[in-house]
Amino acid sequence: MALLIDGKEISKQIKDELKQKAAELKSKGVEVTLAVIQVGDDPASSVYVRNKKKGCEYVGIGSLSYELPGETTQEELLGLIRELNGRRDVNGILVQLPLPEHIDEDTVIRTIDPAKDVDGFHPQSVGALCIGQPGFVSCTPAGIIQLLKRSGVEIEGKECVILGRSNIVGKPMALLMLRENATVTIAHSRTKNLKEVTGRADILIAAVGKPKMVTRDYVKKGAVVIDVGINRDENNKLCGDVDFADVEPVCSAITPVPGGVGPMTIAMLLNNCIESAGL
Ligand code: GUN
């Protein structure tokens, strides 16, 4: 039986550590505050935003909530971000994505002060990660490193294959695994002989957004499999990019969906908020 990597449990450990850090900061007179901005009322975004605010409450971080109508102009949004950039009582700024079509995501991300970029999406944060300098790291890949380390999975010298090349997960994930001294391959939709490539992985990370795409013929026996996908299957049931029932018997460790990578994203966001306040 494969080890089930429990993201709920590990994220709770991290949140409890952060709670202590937040209390320490408070005792020194430092309050940590995250500003969360949502534009429009996309139901999935509303759930994520609610969970982020709940996470703040649990850890003892203040949250300011800006729920703006879908018709908000780009200039209005940029104006709010600039105001929050200038506020000394705000440590972190998070603009929930996706944004309505009339707003340019890239311009919005670039307007956030990199010192408050707790999502780690600003080009300066991404650049810093790339050349090994300090800066905020995108929360989902940072959470995966914690999942591996806290489950006792050795990374150094291992073959790591990442399936997917998004700016939020695939690319920063590759940089983080490289920083941990793994040998890293990024595979994607144009990769030739995909199963042969993924079949070399000691650690396989699936982040493609295709329900149950990764079956056991993609996986080396004894590999560690991390599933970043959150999809709906043919019965509208939540599922990952990995066909769990098919892969679990051949791998040595695996994350479930839900309860694997998902809860780690918020834990790392809260970690970035505490970091932004200087601990
Ligand atoms: N939308 C989906 N995931 C994320 C995330 O991690 N951060 C933000 N800001 N928006 C998202």
Coordinates of C-alpha atoms and ligand atoms in Angstrom, one line a residue:
M1 CA 0.0 0.0 0.0
A2 CA 1.2 3.4 -0.9
L3 CA 1.7 6.1 1.8
L4 CA -1.2 8.5 1.6
I5 CA 0.3 12.0 1.9
D6 CA -2.3 13.9 4.0
G7 CA -2.4 17.5 3.0
K8 CA -5.1 18.3 5.5
E9 CA -3.0 17.1 8.4
I10 CA 0.3 18.7 7.2
S11 CA -1.4 22.0 6.4
K12 CA -2.8 22.0 10.0
Q13 CA 0.7 21.4 11.4
I14 CA 1.9 24.4 9.4
K15 CA -1.0 26.6 10.4
D16 CA -0.4 25.8 14.1
E17 CA 3.2 26.8 13.7
L18 CA 2.1 30.0 12.0
K19 CA -0.4 30.7 14.8
Q20 CA 2.5 30.7 17.3
K21 CA 4.6 33.0 15.1
A22 CA 1.6 35.4 14.7
A23 CA 1.2 35.5 18.5
E24 CA 4.9 36.2 18.9
L25 CA 4.7 39.1 16.5
K26 CA 1.6 40.4 18.2
S27 CA 3.4 40.3 21.5
K28 CA 6.0 42.6 19.9
G29 CA 3.3 44.9 18.7
V30 CA 3.3 43.7 15.1
E31 CA -0.1 43.0 13.6
V32 CA -0.2 41.0 10.3
T33 CA -2.9 42.0 7.8
L34 CA -3.8 40.5 4.4
A35 CA -5.9 42.5 1.9
V36 CA -8.0 40.2 -0.3
I37 CA -9.6 41.7 -3.5
Q38 CA -12.2 39.9 -5.5
V39 CA -13.7 41.4 -8.6
G40 CA -17.1 40.0 -9.7
D41 CA -18.8 37.0 -8.1
D42 CA -17.4 33.9 -9.7
P43 CA -18.6 31.1 -7.3
A44 CA -15.4 29.2 -7.3
S45 CA -13.4 32.4 -6.5
S46 CA -15.9 33.2 -3.7
V47 CA -15.2 29.8 -2.1
Y48 CA -11.4 30.3 -2.4
V49 CA -11.6 33.8 -0.9
R50 CA -13.8 32.6 1.9
N51 CA -11.3 29.9 2.8
K52 CA -8.4 32.3 2.7
K53 CA -10.2 34.6 5.1
K54 CA -11.0 31.6 7.4
G55 CA -7.3 30.6 7.3
C56 CA -6.3 34.2 8.4
E57 CA -8.7 34.0 11.3
Y58 CA -7.4 30.6 12.4
V59 CA -3.8 31.8 12.4
G60 CA -4.5 35.2 13.9
I61 CA -3.8 37.3 10.9
G62 CA -6.2 40.2 10.1
S63 CA -7.9 40.3 6.8
L64 CA -9.4 43.2 4.8
S65 CA -11.9 42.2 2.3
Y66 CA -12.7 44.1 -0.9
E67 CA -15.5 42.6 -2.9
L68 CA -15.8 44.7 -6.0
P69 CA -18.5 44.6 -8.6
G70 CA -17.8 42.9 -12.0
E71 CA -18.0 46.3 -13.8
T72 CA -15.1 47.7 -11.8
T73 CA -12.7 49.4 -14.2
Q74 CA -9.0 48.5 -14.4
E75 CA -8.1 52.0 -13.2
E76 CA -10.3 51.7 -10.2
L77 CA -8.7 48.3 -9.3
L78 CA -5.2 49.7 -9.9
G79 CA -6.1 52.7 -7.7
L80 CA -7.1 50.4 -4.8
I81 CA -3.9 48.4 -5.2
R82 CA -1.8 51.6 -5.1
E83 CA -3.6 52.7 -2.0
L84 CA -3.0 49.4 -0.3
N85 CA 0.7 49.4 -1.4
G86 CA 1.0 52.7 0.5
R87 CA -0.7 51.5 3.7
R88 CA 1.7 50.6 6.4
D89 CA -0.9 48.5 8.2
V90 CA -1.3 46.1 5.2
N91 CA 1.4 43.5 4.8
G92 CA 0.0 41.4 2.0
I93 CA -2.2 42.0 -1.1
L94 CA -4.0 39.2 -2.9
V95 CA -6.0 39.8 -6.0
Q96 CA -8.1 36.7 -6.7
L97 CA -7.8 35.4 -10.3
P98 CA -9.3 35.1 -12.8
L99 CA -10.3 38.7 -13.3
P100 CA -13.1 39.9 -15.7
E101 CA -12.0 40.0 -19.3
H102 CA -11.8 43.9 -19.5
I103 CA -9.0 43.8 -16.9
D104 CA -5.5 42.9 -17.8
E105 CA -4.2 40.4 -15.3
D106 CA -0.5 41.1 -16.1
T107 CA -0.9 44.9 -15.4
V108 CA -2.7 44.2 -12.1
I109 CA 0.0 41.7 -10.9
R110 CA 2.8 44.2 -11.8
T111 CA 1.1 47.0 -9.8
I112 CA 1.3 45.0 -6.6
D113 CA 4.3 46.1 -4.5
P114 CA 6.7 43.0 -4.7
A115 CA 7.2 43.4 -0.9
K116 CA 3.4 42.7 -0.5
D117 CA 3.1 40.1 -3.3
V118 CA 2.1 37.1 -1.0
D119 CA 0.9 35.2 -4.1
G120 CA 4.4 35.3 -5.6
F121 CA 3.1 36.2 -9.0
H122 CA 5.0 39.5 -9.6
P123 CA 7.7 39.2 -12.3
Q124 CA 10.2 40.4 -9.6
S125 CA 9.2 37.5 -7.3
V126 CA 9.4 35.0 -10.2
G127 CA 12.8 36.4 -11.3
A128 CA 14.2 36.2 -7.7
L129 CA 13.1 32.6 -7.5
C130 CA 14.8 31.9 -10.8
I131 CA 18.2 33.2 -9.7
G132 CA 18.0 31.9 -6.1
Q133 CA 17.4 35.3 -4.3
P134 CA 14.9 35.9 -1.5
G135 CA 11.3 36.7 -2.5
F136 CA 7.8 35.3 -2.3
V137 CA 7.2 31.9 -3.8
S138 CA 4.0 30.9 -5.5
C139 CA 1.9 29.1 -2.8
T140 CA 1.0 25.8 -4.5
P141 CA 4.5 24.7 -5.5
A142 CA 5.9 25.9 -2.1
G143 CA 3.2 23.8 -0.5
I144 CA 4.2 20.7 -2.5
I145 CA 7.9 21.1 -1.3
Q146 CA 6.5 21.1 2.3
L147 CA 4.3 18.0 1.6
L148 CA 7.4 16.1 0.3
K149 CA 9.7 17.2 3.1
R150 CA 7.3 16.6 5.9
S151 CA 6.4 13.2 4.5
G152 CA 10.1 12.2 4.5
V153 CA 10.5 12.1 0.7
E154 CA 14.1 12.8 -0.2
I155 CA 14.4 15.1 -3.2
E156 CA 18.1 15.6 -3.8
G157 CA 19.4 13.7 -6.8
K158 CA 15.9 12.3 -7.7
E159 CA 14.4 12.4 -11.2
C160 CA 11.5 14.8 -11.0
V161 CA 9.0 15.1 -13.9
I162 CA 6.5 17.9 -13.8
L163 CA 3.5 17.5 -16.1
G164 CA 2.3 21.1 -17.0
R165 CA 4.1 24.4 -17.6
S166 CA 1.8 27.1 -16.1
N167 CA 3.3 30.2 -14.6
I168 CA 1.5 29.5 -11.3
V169 CA 2.5 25.9 -10.8
G170 CA 4.6 24.1 -13.4
K171 CA 7.4 26.6 -13.9
P172 CA 7.9 27.7 -10.3
M173 CA 7.6 24.0 -9.3
A174 CA 10.5 23.2 -11.6
L175 CA 12.6 26.0 -10.1
L176 CA 11.9 24.8 -6.5
M177 CA 12.8 21.2 -7.3
L178 CA 16.0 22.4 -8.9
R179 CA 16.7 24.4 -5.8
E180 CA 16.3 21.1 -3.8
N181 CA 18.9 19.5 -6.2
A182 CA 16.5 17.2 -8.1
T183 CA 17.0 16.5 -11.8
V184 CA 14.1 18.2 -13.3
T185 CA 12.1 17.7 -16.5
I186 CA 9.0 19.7 -17.5
A187 CA 6.7 17.7 -19.8
H188 CA 3.7 19.3 -21.6
S189 CA 1.1 18.8 -24.3
R190 CA 3.8 18.8 -27.1
T191 CA 6.1 16.4 -25.3
K192 CA 6.9 13.3 -27.4
N193 CA 6.8 9.8 -25.9
L194 CA 5.1 11.3 -22.8
K195 CA 4.7 8.0 -21.0
E196 CA 8.4 7.2 -21.5
V197 CA 9.3 10.6 -20.0
T198 CA 6.9 10.4 -17.0
G199 CA 7.9 6.8 -16.5
R200 CA 11.5 7.9 -15.6
A201 CA 10.2 10.0 -12.6
D202 CA 11.0 9.1 -9.0
I203 CA 8.7 12.1 -8.2
L204 CA 5.9 12.8 -10.6
I205 CA 3.9 16.0 -10.2
A206 CA 0.8 16.3 -12.3
A207 CA -0.6 19.8 -13.0
V208 CA -2.4 19.7 -16.3
G209 CA -6.1 20.1 -15.4
K210 CA -7.2 16.9 -17.2
P211 CA -9.4 14.6 -15.1
K212 CA -7.7 11.2 -14.3
M213 CA -5.3 11.6 -17.2
V214 CA -2.3 9.9 -15.4
T215 CA -2.9 6.2 -15.2
R216 CA -0.5 3.6 -14.1
D217 CA 1.2 3.3 -17.5
Y218 CA 2.6 6.8 -16.9
V219 CA 4.1 5.9 -13.5
K220 CA 7.3 4.0 -12.6
K221 CA 6.8 1.4 -9.9
G222 CA 7.6 2.9 -6.5
A223 CA 7.4 6.5 -7.6
V224 CA 6.0 9.4 -5.5
V225 CA 3.0 10.9 -7.2
I226 CA 1.7 14.5 -6.4
D227 CA -1.6 15.5 -7.9
V228 CA -2.3 19.2 -8.3
G229 CA -5.5 18.8 -10.4
I230 CA -8.9 19.8 -9.1
N231 CA -11.4 18.6 -11.7
R232 CA -14.9 17.1 -12.0
D233 CA -15.2 13.6 -13.3
E234 CA -18.1 12.2 -15.5
N235 CA -20.3 11.9 -12.3
N236 CA -19.5 15.5 -11.3
K237 CA -17.3 14.2 -8.5
L238 CA -14.1 16.0 -7.5
C239 CA -11.1 14.3 -8.9
G240 CA -7.4 15.1 -9.7
D241 CA -5.2 14.7 -12.8
V242 CA -4.3 11.3 -11.5
D243 CA -6.5 8.2 -11.7
F244 CA -6.0 7.5 -8.0
A245 CA -7.5 4.0 -7.9
D246 CA -5.4 2.9 -10.8
V247 CA -2.1 4.5 -9.7
E248 CA -2.2 4.0 -5.9
P249 CA -1.3 0.3 -6.0
V250 CA 2.0 0.9 -8.1
C251 CA 3.4 4.0 -6.4
S252 CA 5.1 4.4 -3.0
A253 CA 3.3 7.6 -2.0
I254 CA 0.5 9.6 -3.4
T255 CA -1.6 12.7 -2.6
P256 CA -5.4 12.4 -2.6
V257 CA -7.9 14.9 -4.2
P258 CA -9.4 16.5 -2.3
G259 CA -7.2 16.7 0.9
G260 CA -3.7 16.6 -0.8
V261 CA -2.2 19.6 -2.4
G262 CA -5.3 21.9 -2.1
P263 CA -5.1 22.7 1.7
M264 CA -1.4 23.4 1.4
T265 CA -1.9 26.4 -0.9
I266 CA -3.7 28.4 1.8
A267 CA -1.2 27.3 4.5
M268 CA 1.7 28.7 2.3
L269 CA -0.2 31.9 1.6
L270 CA -0.5 32.5 5.4
N271 CA 3.2 31.6 5.7
N272 CA 4.0 34.3 3.1
C273 CA 1.8 36.8 5.0
I274 CA 3.8 36.2 8.2
E275 CA 7.0 36.4 6.3
S276 CA 5.9 39.8 4.8
A277 CA 5.6 41.1 8.4
G278 CA 9.2 40.2 9.0
L279 CA 9.6 36.9 10.9
Ligands
GUN1 N1 -7.0 31.7 -8.5 C1 -6.7 30.4 -8.5 N2 -5.6 30.1 -7.7 C2 -5.2 31.3 -7.2 C3 -4.1 31.7 -6.4 O1 -3.3 30.9 -5.8 N3 -4.1 33.1 -6.1 C4 -4.9 34.0 -6.7 N4 -4.7 35.2 -6.4 N5 -5.9 33.6 -7.5 C5 -6.0 32.3 -7.8

